[in-house]
Coordinates of C-alpha atoms in Angstrom, one line a residue:
X1 CA 0.5 0.2 -0.3
X2 CA 3.0 2.5 0.8
X3 CA 4.4 1.8 -2.6
X4 CA 0.9 2.2 -4.4
X5 CA 0.4 5.5 -2.8
X6 CA 4.2 6.8 -3.6
X7 CA 3.4 5.8 -7.0
X8 CA -0.2 7.0 -7.5
X9 CA -1.4 9.7 -5.1
X10 CA -4.8 11.8 -4.9
X11 CA -5.8 13.5 -7.4
X12 CA -5.4 16.8 -7.5
X13 CA -8.2 18.9 -6.4
X14 CA -10.1 21.6 -8.4
X15 CA -8.6 24.2 -6.5
X16 CA -4.7 23.1 -6.3
X17 CA -4.7 22.6 -10.2
X18 CA -6.1 25.9 -10.9
X19 CA -3.6 27.2 -8.7
X20 CA -0.7 25.5 -10.7
X21 CA -2.3 25.7 -13.6
X22 CA -2.8 29.5 -13.8
X23 CA -1.4 32.3 -11.8
X24 CA -3.7 34.5 -9.4
X25 CA -5.0 37.4 -11.2
X26 CA -3.6 39.6 -8.0
X27 CA 0.1 38.5 -6.6
X28 CA 0.2 40.8 -4.5
X29 CA -2.8 40.0 -3.1
X30 CA -2.0 36.3 -3.0
X31 CA 1.5 35.4 -2.1
X32 CA 1.5 35.7 1.6
X33 CA -1.1 32.9 1.6
X34 CA 0.4 31.0 -1.2
X35 CA 3.9 30.7 0.8
X36 CA 1.7 29.4 4.2
X37 CA 0.6 26.5 2.3
X38 CA 3.4 26.0 0.0
X39 CA 4.9 22.7 1.9
X40 CA 0.7 21.1 1.6
X41 CA 0.7 21.8 -2.0
X42 CA 3.9 20.2 -3.1
X43 CA 3.4 17.3 -1.2
X44 CA -0.1 17.0 -2.6
X45 CA 0.8 17.5 -6.1
X46 CA 3.6 14.6 -6.1
X47 CA 6.9 16.6 -4.5
X48 CA 8.4 15.0 -1.7
X49 CA 11.3 16.1 0.7
X50 CA 14.8 17.2 -0.9
X51 CA 17.4 14.0 -0.2
X52 CA 20.0 13.9 2.6
X53 CA 23.2 16.0 0.8
X54 CA 25.8 13.5 1.9
X55 CA 29.1 12.4 0.4
X56 CA 27.0 10.5 -2.4
X57 CA 25.1 13.8 -3.3
X58 CA 27.9 15.5 -3.9
X59 CA 29.3 12.8 -6.0
X60 CA 26.5 12.7 -8.4
X61 CA 26.9 16.7 -8.5
X62 CA 30.6 16.3 -9.5
X63 CA 29.6 14.0 -11.8
X64 CA 27.2 16.4 -13.7
X65 CA 30.1 19.3 -13.3
X66 CA 32.2 17.0 -15.4
X67 CA 29.8 16.5 -18.0
X68 CA 29.0 19.8 -17.8
X69 CA 32.9 20.4 -18.8
X70 CA 32.1 18.4 -22.2
X71 CA 30.0 20.7 -23.9
X72 CA 30.8 23.7 -22.4
X73 CA 34.3 23.2 -24.0
X74 CA 33.1 22.1 -27.0
X75 CA 31.3 25.1 -28.2
X76 CA 33.7 27.8 -27.0
X77 CA 37.1 26.2 -27.1
X78 CA 36.3 25.3 -31.0
X79 CA 34.8 29.1 -32.0
X80 CA 38.8 29.8 -31.4
X81 CA 40.7 27.1 -32.6
X82 CA 38.1 27.6 -36.2
X83 CA 39.9 30.0 -38.3
X84 CA 43.4 27.6 -38.2
X85 CA 41.1 24.5 -38.9
X86 CA 39.1 26.0 -41.6
X87 CA 43.1 27.0 -43.1
X88 CA 44.2 23.3 -43.1
X89 CA 41.0 21.5 -43.8
X90 CA 40.7 24.4 -46.7
X91 CA 37.0 24.1 -46.4
X92 CA 34.8 27.4 -46.8
X93 CA 31.7 25.4 -44.8
X94 CA 32.9 27.0 -41.5
X95 CA 29.5 28.3 -40.3
X96 CA 28.3 24.1 -40.3
X97 CA 30.9 23.7 -38.0
X98 CA 29.4 25.3 -35.0
X99 CA 25.6 24.9 -36.4
X100 CA 25.7 20.8 -36.8
X101 CA 26.7 20.7 -33.4
X102 CA 24.3 23.0 -32.3
X103 CA 21.8 20.7 -34.5
X104 CA 22.7 17.7 -33.7
X105 CA 22.4 18.8 -29.8
X106 CA 18.9 20.0 -30.1
X107 CA 16.7 17.9 -32.9
X108 CA 17.2 14.9 -30.7
X109 CA 16.6 16.8 -27.2
X110 CA 12.6 15.6 -28.4
X111 CA 13.8 11.7 -28.5
X112 CA 16.9 11.2 -25.8
X113 CA 14.6 13.1 -23.1
X114 CA 11.7 10.8 -23.1
X115 CA 14.3 7.8 -22.5
X116 CA 14.6 8.3 -19.0
X117 CA 11.2 8.2 -17.0
X118 CA 8.2 5.7 -16.9
X119 CA 5.5 6.9 -15.0
X120 CA 5.6 10.7 -15.2
X121 CA 1.2 9.8 -15.5
X122 CA 1.3 7.5 -12.7
X123 CA 2.5 10.9 -9.8
X124 CA 0.3 13.1 -12.0
X125 CA -3.5 13.3 -11.6
X126 CA -5.9 11.8 -13.9
X127 CA -8.1 15.3 -14.2
X128 CA -4.6 17.2 -15.1
X129 CA -4.1 14.6 -17.9
X130 CA -7.3 14.8 -19.1
X131 CA -8.1 18.3 -19.2
X132 CA -4.7 19.7 -20.0
X133 CA -3.8 16.6 -22.2
X134 CA -0.2 17.1 -20.3
X135 CA 2.4 17.6 -23.3
X136 CA 5.6 16.1 -23.0
X137 CA 8.9 17.1 -25.0
X138 CA 9.8 13.3 -26.1
X139 CA 13.4 14.5 -24.6
X140 CA 11.5 13.8 -21.3
X141 CA 9.9 11.0 -22.4
X142 CA 13.2 9.6 -23.5
X143 CA 14.0 9.8 -20.2
X144 CA 11.1 8.8 -18.6
X145 CA 10.9 5.2 -20.2
X146 CA 14.5 4.1 -19.5
X147 CA 15.2 6.3 -16.8
X148 CA 18.0 9.1 -15.6
X149 CA 21.6 7.1 -15.7
X150 CA 21.0 4.9 -18.9
X151 CA 20.3 8.5 -21.0
X152 CA 23.4 10.2 -19.5
X153 CA 25.8 6.9 -20.4
X154 CA 24.0 6.7 -23.8
X155 CA 24.9 10.3 -24.5
X156 CA 28.7 10.1 -23.4
X157 CA 29.2 7.6 -25.9
X158 CA 28.0 9.4 -28.4
X159 CA 29.5 12.2 -27.3
X160 CA 32.9 9.9 -27.1
X161 CA 32.5 8.4 -31.0
X162 CA 31.5 11.9 -32.6
X163 CA 35.1 13.1 -30.6
X164 CA 36.9 10.9 -32.3
X165 CA 35.7 11.7 -35.4
X166 CA 36.3 15.1 -35.6
X167 CA 39.7 14.7 -34.2
X168 CA 40.3 12.1 -37.2
X169 CA 38.4 14.3 -39.6
X170 CA 41.1 14.4 -43.3
X171 CA 38.2 17.5 -44.6
X172 CA 35.7 20.4 -43.6
X173 CA 32.7 17.8 -44.4
X174 CA 34.2 14.4 -42.3
X175 CA 34.7 17.3 -39.6
X176 CA 31.2 18.8 -40.0
X177 CA 29.5 15.3 -39.6
X178 CA 31.8 14.4 -36.3
X179 CA 30.2 17.5 -34.9
X180 CA 26.8 16.5 -36.1
X181 CA 27.2 12.8 -34.0
X182 CA 28.9 15.1 -30.9
X183 CA 25.9 17.2 -31.1
X184 CA 23.8 14.4 -30.3
X185 CA 25.9 13.4 -27.5
X186 CA 25.5 16.7 -26.0
X187 CA 22.1 17.1 -26.5
X188 CA 21.8 14.5 -24.2
X189 CA 24.0 15.3 -21.6
X190 CA 22.6 18.7 -20.9
X191 CA 19.0 17.8 -21.0
X192 CA 20.0 15.0 -17.9
X193 CA 22.1 17.4 -16.3
X194 CA 19.1 19.9 -15.7
X195 CA 16.3 17.1 -15.5
X196 CA 18.9 15.2 -12.8
X197 CA 19.0 18.4 -10.7
X198 CA 15.2 19.2 -10.8
X199 CA 15.4 15.5 -9.7
X200 CA 17.8 16.1 -6.1
X201 CA 16.9 19.6 -5.6
X202 CA 14.1 21.8 -4.9
X203 CA 13.3 24.5 -7.2
X204 CA 13.9 27.3 -4.6
X205 CA 17.4 25.9 -4.0
X206 CA 18.0 25.4 -7.5
X207 CA 19.5 28.4 -8.6
X208 CA 22.3 28.1 -6.7
X209 CA 23.1 24.4 -7.8
X210 CA 23.1 25.7 -11.1
X211 CA 25.6 28.3 -10.0
X212 CA 27.7 25.4 -8.3
X213 CA 28.0 23.2 -11.3
X214 CA 28.9 25.9 -13.4
X215 CA 31.8 26.8 -11.0
X216 CA 32.6 23.4 -10.7
X217 CA 33.1 22.9 -14.2
X218 CA 35.8 26.2 -14.6
X219 CA 38.0 24.5 -12.1
X220 CA 37.5 20.7 -12.2
X221 CA 38.0 17.9 -14.4
X222 CA 41.6 19.1 -15.7
X223 CA 40.3 22.5 -15.4
X224 CA 39.0 23.3 -18.5
X225 CA 35.5 24.4 -19.0
X226 CA 33.6 27.0 -20.6
X227 CA 35.4 29.6 -19.4
X228 CA 39.4 28.1 -20.2
X229 CA 37.9 26.5 -23.2
X230 CA 38.5 29.6 -25.5
X231 CA 42.4 29.2 -24.2
X232 CA 42.8 25.5 -24.6
X233 CA 41.5 25.7 -28.0
X234 CA 43.6 28.6 -29.3
X235 CA 46.7 26.9 -27.5
X236 CA 46.2 23.9 -29.6
X237 CA 45.2 25.3 -32.6
X238 CA 48.2 27.8 -32.3
X239 CA 50.8 25.2 -31.9
X240 CA 49.1 22.6 -35.0
X241 CA 47.2 20.4 -32.8
X242 CA 43.5 21.2 -33.2
X243 CA 42.7 17.6 -33.4
X244 CA 43.6 16.8 -29.7
X245 CA 40.7 19.5 -29.3
X246 CA 38.5 16.8 -29.7
X247 CA 40.8 13.9 -28.2
X248 CA 41.2 15.2 -25.2
X249 CA 37.2 14.6 -24.6
X250 CA 37.8 10.9 -24.5
X251 CA 39.9 10.7 -20.9
X252 CA 36.9 13.3 -19.7
X253 CA 34.4 10.9 -20.6
X254 CA 36.0 7.6 -19.5
X255 CA 36.1 10.4 -16.3
X256 CA 32.6 11.3 -16.2
X257 CA 30.9 7.6 -17.5
X258 CA 32.1 5.8 -14.8
X259 CA 31.1 8.7 -11.9
X260 CA 27.6 8.3 -13.5
X261 CA 27.7 4.8 -13.6
X262 CA 28.6 4.6 -9.7
X263 CA 27.2 7.4 -8.1
X264 CA 24.0 8.6 -10.0
X265 CA 21.9 5.4 -9.2
X266 CA 18.3 7.0 -9.2
X267 CA 14.7 5.8 -9.1
X268 CA 13.3 4.3 -11.9
X269 CA 10.0 3.0 -12.2
X270 CA 9.5 -0.4 -14.2
X271 CA 7.0 -1.1 -17.5
X272 CA 7.2 -3.2 -20.4
X273 CA 9.4 -2.5 -23.3
X274 CA 6.5 -2.7 -25.2
X275 CA 4.6 0.3 -23.7
X276 CA 8.0 1.9 -23.6
X277 CA 8.1 2.3 -27.3
X278 CA 3.8 2.7 -27.6
X279 CA 4.9 6.2 -25.3
X280 CA 7.4 7.6 -27.2
X281 CA 5.5 10.0 -29.7
X282 CA 7.7 9.3 -33.2
X283 CA 5.5 10.9 -35.6
X284 CA 5.8 14.3 -33.8
X285 CA 9.8 14.1 -32.7
X286 CA 10.4 13.2 -36.9
X287 CA 8.1 16.3 -37.4
X288 CA 10.3 18.5 -35.1
X289 CA 13.5 17.0 -36.2
X290 CA 12.8 17.4 -40.0
X291 CA 11.5 21.6 -39.5
X292 CA 14.4 22.1 -37.5
X293 CA 16.9 20.8 -39.5
X294 CA 15.1 22.8 -42.4
X295 CA 15.0 26.0 -40.6
X296 CA 19.0 25.5 -40.0
X297 CA 20.1 24.6 -43.6
X298 CA 18.1 28.1 -44.2
X299 CA 19.5 30.4 -41.8
X300 CA 23.1 28.7 -42.9
X301 CA 23.0 29.5 -46.4
X302 CA 21.4 32.8 -46.3
X303 CA 23.5 35.1 -47.3
X304 CA 26.2 33.3 -47.5
X305 CA 26.0 30.7 -50.3
X306 CA 22.9 32.1 -51.1
X307 CA 20.9 35.5 -51.3
X308 CA 18.1 35.5 -48.9
X309 CA 16.1 36.1 -51.9
X310 CA 17.0 32.8 -53.3
X311 CA 14.4 30.1 -53.3
X312 CA 17.3 27.7 -52.3
X313 CA 16.7 29.6 -48.5
X314 CA 13.3 30.6 -48.8
X315 CA 11.5 27.2 -49.5
X316 CA 13.4 25.7 -46.9
X317 CA 12.9 28.1 -44.2
X318 CA 9.3 28.6 -45.2
X319 CA 8.8 24.5 -45.6
X320 CA 11.0 24.3 -41.7
X321 CA 8.2 27.2 -40.1
X322 CA 5.4 25.5 -41.4
X323 CA 6.5 22.6 -40.2
X324 CA 6.9 23.9 -36.8
X325 CA 3.3 25.3 -36.7
X326 CA 1.9 21.8 -38.1
X327 CA 3.7 20.2 -35.3
X328 CA 1.9 22.3 -32.3
X329 CA -1.2 21.8 -34.3
X330 CA -1.0 17.9 -34.0
X331 CA 0.7 17.5 -30.6
X332 CA -2.5 19.0 -29.2
X333 CA -4.9 16.9 -31.3
X334 CA -3.5 13.3 -32.0
X335 CA -0.7 12.0 -29.6
X336 CA -1.7 10.2 -26.7
X337 CA 1.4 11.0 -25.2
X338 CA 2.3 14.1 -27.0
X339 CA 6.3 15.8 -26.7
X340 CA 5.6 19.8 -26.5
X341 CA 4.1 21.0 -22.9
X342 CA 1.6 23.6 -24.3
X343 CA -0.4 23.3 -21.5
X344 CA 3.0 24.3 -19.4
X345 CA 3.2 27.4 -21.4
X346 CA -0.4 28.7 -20.7
X347 CA 0.8 30.6 -18.0
X348 CA 2.2 33.7 -19.2
X349 CA 5.0 33.8 -16.7
X350 CA 6.4 30.5 -17.8
X351 CA 6.0 31.9 -21.2
X352 CA 7.7 34.6 -20.5
X353 CA 10.6 32.4 -19.5
X354 CA 10.6 30.4 -21.9
X355 CA 11.0 33.2 -24.2
X356 CA 14.1 34.8 -22.2
X357 CA 15.5 31.6 -22.3
X358 CA 15.4 31.7 -26.0
X359 CA 16.8 35.2 -26.3
X360 CA 19.4 34.7 -23.7
X361 CA 20.8 31.7 -25.5
X362 CA 21.3 34.0 -28.8
X363 CA 23.1 36.4 -27.1
X364 CA 25.4 33.7 -25.0
X365 CA 26.1 31.8 -28.6
X366 CA 26.9 35.0 -30.4
X367 CA 28.9 36.6 -28.1
X368 CA 31.3 32.9 -27.0
X369 CA 31.4 32.3 -31.3
X370 CA 32.1 35.3 -33.1
X371 CA 33.9 37.4 -29.9
X372 CA 37.4 34.9 -30.5
X373 CA 37.3 35.6 -34.3
X374 CA 36.6 39.8 -33.3
X375 CA 40.3 39.6 -31.9
X376 CA 42.3 37.3 -34.5
X377 CA 40.6 39.3 -36.9
X378 CA 41.0 43.0 -36.0
X379 CA 43.7 43.5 -32.8
X380 CA 46.1 40.5 -34.5
X381 CA 45.6 37.8 -31.6
X382 CA 47.0 34.8 -32.0
X383 CA 44.3 32.0 -30.9
X384 CA 45.6 31.3 -27.9
X385 CA 45.5 35.4 -27.4
X386 CA 42.5 35.6 -28.5
X387 CA 41.2 32.7 -25.4
X388 CA 42.9 35.2 -22.8
X389 CA 41.1 38.1 -24.5
X390 CA 38.0 36.8 -23.7
X391 CA 38.3 36.3 -20.3
X392 CA 36.1 39.3 -19.1
X393 CA 33.0 37.2 -20.3
X394 CA 33.7 33.4 -20.2
X395 CA 35.1 34.6 -16.8
X396 CA 32.5 36.1 -15.1
X397 CA 28.9 33.8 -16.1
X398 CA 29.9 31.3 -13.8
X399 CA 30.2 33.3 -10.7
X400 CA 27.4 35.8 -11.5
X401 CA 25.1 32.1 -12.5
X402 CA 26.2 31.9 -8.7
X403 CA 25.0 34.9 -7.2
X404 CA 22.2 34.8 -8.8
X405 CA 21.3 32.0 -7.4
X406 CA 21.9 32.4 -4.3
X407 CA 20.2 35.9 -4.1
X408 CA 17.0 34.0 -5.4
X409 CA 17.2 31.5 -3.1
X410 CA 17.5 34.2 -0.5
X411 CA 15.3 36.0 -1.4
X412 CA 13.0 34.0 -3.3
X413 CA 12.3 36.6 -5.7
X414 CA 13.6 36.2 -9.7
X415 CA 12.3 39.1 -11.6
X416 CA 14.4 41.7 -10.3
X417 CA 17.7 39.9 -11.0
X418 CA 16.2 39.2 -14.4
X419 CA 15.2 42.8 -15.0
X420 CA 18.8 44.1 -14.0
X421 CA 20.4 40.9 -15.9
X422 CA 18.7 42.7 -19.2
X423 CA 20.1 46.1 -18.2
X424 CA 23.2 45.4 -18.2
X425 CA 22.9 43.3 -21.1
X426 CA 21.8 46.0 -23.4
X427 CA 24.9 48.6 -22.0
X428 CA 27.4 46.3 -22.8
X429 CA 25.9 45.0 -26.1
X430 CA 25.4 48.6 -27.0
X431 CA 28.8 49.7 -25.8
X432 CA 30.3 46.7 -27.8
X433 CA 28.7 47.9 -30.5
X434 CA 30.9 51.5 -30.4
X435 CA 34.1 49.2 -30.1
X436 CA 36.9 48.8 -33.3
X437 CA 40.3 47.7 -34.3
X438 CA 41.8 50.7 -32.2
X439 CA 40.1 50.1 -28.7
X440 CA 42.1 48.9 -26.3
X441 CA 41.7 45.7 -24.6
X442 CA 41.1 47.5 -21.0
X443 CA 38.2 48.8 -22.2
X444 CA 37.3 45.4 -24.0
X445 CA 37.6 43.9 -21.0
X446 CA 35.4 46.2 -19.0
X447 CA 32.8 46.3 -21.5
X448 CA 32.9 42.1 -21.6
X449 CA 32.6 42.1 -17.5
X450 CA 29.0 44.0 -18.3
X451 CA 27.7 41.0 -20.6
X452 CA 29.3 38.3 -18.9
X453 CA 27.3 39.3 -15.4
X454 CA 23.9 40.1 -17.5
X455 CA 24.3 36.8 -19.4
X456 CA 24.9 34.5 -16.3
X457 CA 22.6 36.2 -14.2
X458 CA 19.5 35.3 -17.3
X459 CA 21.3 31.9 -17.6
X460 CA 20.4 30.6 -14.1
X461 CA 17.4 33.0 -13.4
X462 CA 14.9 31.9 -16.4
X463 CA 14.6 28.8 -14.4
X464 CA 12.2 30.0 -12.2
X465 CA 9.7 31.7 -14.5
X466 CA 9.1 28.3 -16.1
X467 CA 9.1 25.9 -13.2
X468 CA 7.4 28.3 -10.3
X469 CA 4.0 28.0 -12.0
X470 CA 4.0 24.2 -12.5
X471 CA 3.6 21.1 -10.2
X472 CA 6.9 19.5 -9.1
X473 CA 5.6 16.3 -11.2
X474 CA 6.1 18.3 -14.4
X475 CA 9.0 19.4 -13.9
X476 CA 10.9 17.2 -16.4
X477 CA 8.8 17.8 -19.3
X478 CA 9.2 21.8 -18.8
X479 CA 12.8 21.5 -18.1
X480 CA 13.5 19.3 -21.2
X481 CA 11.5 21.9 -23.6
X482 CA 13.6 24.5 -22.3
X483 CA 16.8 23.0 -22.7
X484 CA 15.2 22.5 -26.8
X485 CA 14.3 26.0 -26.8
X486 CA 18.0 27.1 -25.6
X487 CA 19.7 24.8 -27.7
X488 CA 17.5 26.1 -30.6
X489 CA 18.7 29.4 -29.7
X490 CA 22.6 28.8 -29.9
X491 CA 21.6 27.6 -33.6
X492 CA 20.6 31.1 -34.3
X493 CA 23.2 32.5 -32.5
X494 CA 25.8 31.2 -34.5
X495 CA 24.0 31.4 -38.0
X496 CA 23.1 35.0 -37.6
X497 CA 25.9 36.5 -36.4
X498 CA 28.1 34.3 -39.6
X499 CA 25.5 35.9 -41.6
X500 CA 26.0 39.6 -40.2
X501 CA 29.3 39.2 -40.2
X502 CA 29.8 38.0 -44.1
X503 CA 27.4 40.4 -45.6
X504 CA 28.8 43.0 -43.8
X505 CA 32.3 41.8 -45.2
X506 CA 31.0 41.5 -48.5
X507 CA 29.7 45.3 -48.5
X508 CA 33.4 46.3 -46.8
X509 CA 36.1 44.4 -47.9
X510 CA 38.7 46.1 -49.9
X511 CA 38.3 45.0 -53.6
X512 CA 41.9 44.0 -53.8
X513 CA 41.7 41.8 -50.8
X514 CA 38.4 40.4 -52.5
X515 CA 39.9 39.8 -56.4
X516 CA 42.3 37.5 -54.5
X517 CA 39.3 34.9 -53.5
X518 CA 37.0 34.3 -56.9
X519 CA 33.7 33.7 -55.5
X520 CA 31.4 30.4 -57.0
X521 CA 28.6 30.7 -54.4
X522 CA 27.9 34.7 -54.9
X523 CA 29.2 35.1 -51.5
X524 CA 32.1 38.1 -53.0
X525 CA 34.3 36.1 -51.2
X526 CA 33.6 36.7 -48.0
X527 CA 33.0 33.3 -46.4
X528 CA 36.5 32.3 -47.7
X529 CA 37.5 35.7 -45.6
X530 CA 37.5 33.6 -42.3
X531 CA 39.9 31.2 -43.7
X532 CA 42.4 33.5 -44.1
X533 CA 42.2 35.5 -40.6
X534 CA 45.6 33.6 -39.3
X535 CA 47.0 35.7 -42.3
X536 CA 45.9 39.2 -41.8
X537 CA 48.6 40.2 -39.5
X538 CA 51.1 39.0 -42.4
X539 CA 49.1 41.6 -44.8
X540 CA 50.5 44.4 -46.2
X541 CA 49.8 48.1 -45.6
X542 CA 47.5 50.1 -45.6
X543 CA 45.6 46.6 -46.8
X544 CA 46.2 45.5 -43.6
X545 CA 44.4 48.1 -42.1
X546 CA 41.2 48.3 -44.3
X547 CA 41.1 44.7 -43.7
X548 CA 41.0 44.7 -39.9
X549 CA 38.4 48.0 -40.1
X550 CA 36.5 46.1 -42.4
X551 CA 35.9 43.3 -39.6
X552 CA 35.8 45.8 -36.7
X553 CA 32.9 47.2 -39.1
X554 CA 31.2 44.0 -39.6
X555 CA 31.5 43.1 -35.5
X556 CA 29.4 46.2 -34.8
X557 CA 26.5 45.2 -36.6
X558 CA 26.6 41.8 -34.4
X559 CA 26.8 43.5 -31.3
X560 CA 24.1 46.2 -31.7
X561 CA 21.8 43.6 -33.0
X562 CA 22.1 41.9 -29.3
X563 CA 21.7 44.9 -27.8
X564 CA 18.4 44.8 -29.1
X565 CA 17.7 41.4 -28.6
X566 CA 18.3 42.4 -25.1
X567 CA 15.9 45.2 -25.0
X568 CA 13.0 42.6 -26.4
X569 CA 14.0 40.4 -23.2
X570 CA 13.7 42.9 -20.7
X571 CA 10.2 43.6 -23.0
X572 CA 9.3 40.3 -22.4
X573 CA 10.2 39.9 -18.6
X574 CA 7.8 42.4 -17.8
X575 CA 4.8 40.0 -18.3
X576 CA 6.3 37.8 -15.0
X577 CA 4.4 37.3 -12.1
X578 CA 5.9 37.0 -8.8
X579 CA 5.3 33.0 -7.8
X580 CA 6.3 31.4 -4.9
X581 CA 9.1 28.8 -5.3
X582 CA 8.4 25.2 -4.6
X583 CA 10.3 23.8 -1.3
X584 CA 10.2 20.2 -2.5
X585 CA 10.8 17.5 -5.4
X586 CA 9.2 15.1 -7.0
X587 CA 9.4 11.9 -4.9
X588 CA 8.8 9.7 -7.9
X589 CA 12.5 10.1 -8.9
X590 CA 14.9 10.7 -5.5
X591 CA 18.0 8.7 -4.9
X592 CA 17.9 5.7 -5.3
X593 CA 17.5 3.3 -1.6
X594 CA 16.6 -0.3 -0.6
X595 CA 12.9 1.1 0.2
X596 CA 13.0 3.0 -3.2
X597 CA 13.5 0.3 -5.3
X598 CA 11.3 -2.2 -3.7
X599 CA 8.6 0.3 -4.2
X600 CA 9.7 1.5 -7.7
X601 CA 8.7 -2.3 -8.7
X602 CA 5.6 -2.2 -7.0
X603 CA 4.9 0.9 -9.1
X604 CA 5.6 -0.9 -12.5
X605 CA 2.8 -3.9 -11.0
X606 CA 0.7 -1.3 -11.2
X607 CA 1.9 0.6 -14.1
X608 CA 1.2 -2.8 -16.0
X609 CA -2.6 -2.7 -14.7
X610 CA -3.1 0.8 -15.7
X611 CA -1.1 2.5 -18.0
X612 CA -2.6 6.0 -17.9
X613 CA -4.3 6.6 -15.1
X614 CA -2.3 8.3 -11.6

């Protein structure tokens, strides 16, 4: 009976369901009574007490941090080494090196996340499933079926294979294929990190733990994470050893896999394999994969290989967005277990959080991917020097995330930190829009600090408006969709930034310089220009200064675009309401114990009797 009660809590009352599905019309008037009954509501909605934070808990946190090292280093370090890689492989499709990784990490999020969880419908009331249709990202669906640890290990294995392929690449197309495989593994790893934290840490404390993991990813596991990745990438590229940028992932993957296998033991309710497969929304996943891929192809070709008005750009762009629209309609009406949490976005606070997460992802990816190229093209920086030159941004994102998380934990307020974060993002990007090839490195550093702090605050704070309006039992699908949007934003940041730079270079590069690179794609040699960034320092005067000025003007347009996105983010943030933060976690997915193992077996028996009713 105890096991059954754990797997099947009482149905949610209509009053409680309305409280978590829809926000109060007067948050200031309802905040105190909401806080007063917060613990009772969490318990009624499937909440349980957070796990004891003993040494095993911290070993799990360390394993997650090392997994984050893999994805953080790959994104930032490859950007620094890209000009050298493009030169050696004689490839002009350099944008795809970043886009393929981000595409791979995004498109299968709807699939990999649902392999880890099986009974989210058990721990959710019948009324919520029937009346709200309980949409779920397939990423969460895969997590719900096979358990967290199995999918995390699968993601690490795929990432390892992709890293080996990238290291062995003999052509740009070979490298792009390897980066796609890498991205598939990275998507699983990223989604699992967020969902496992949600399993172990209540929302009120989660911002601090996300910040802790970000810091650990910088200073643990061979000291290569998101902050030092550009330096590592630059050092290897500068000495002609860029392949080790990928081979170094292999021992890190081995350490991460061992820690995950040993310590990451979470509850996994059992269910027959056939039922597991039936719950995967195969058609919905196919639609979103093909639609996302079509959009990325259009964004990558636009303004580089083909003009924006070309049918080769317009057709995949229109087809992609039409596919996304059709996907939402399909998910809302057809599948028994849909993968996109449409009902979870009915709250305007959650919708605001998702949108801010998307905008912040674009700002982050654009800055991380193109700032090293700015220093190499405009400041004669070597790859390793470019990695050091962006310390103002790269070394402030994680600490500011931790500080923001602690502030939110202390005061239970997330709106004010996000307003502040967007304000300094706007200020920093606008100031960077005035920087040129002659601006001092000290000024560059100071402006970067503003951007890094703002991005870091928004990076961790965006979780709260997404999760505060929903029951704790819905955290997994909400987080899976959250990560999907963030990764989708990374694609936009890389491709839009590249399109702006290349279009501006086509207008501002000196004709003498363009004449050296005959174009067969209509881009007037601007695409090839990135291949010669390492050679700019050796150009004769006055051509050298003219090329540096052209790059500076191109990047100014990029930074001004980020300021505009920051303004949109701030505008959207005003739609958030002040809601109380959960103090409990989903008891169905805590750390595995002897008692929980027995309860999970019993839950599996009940699941086979009634796979939908909760």
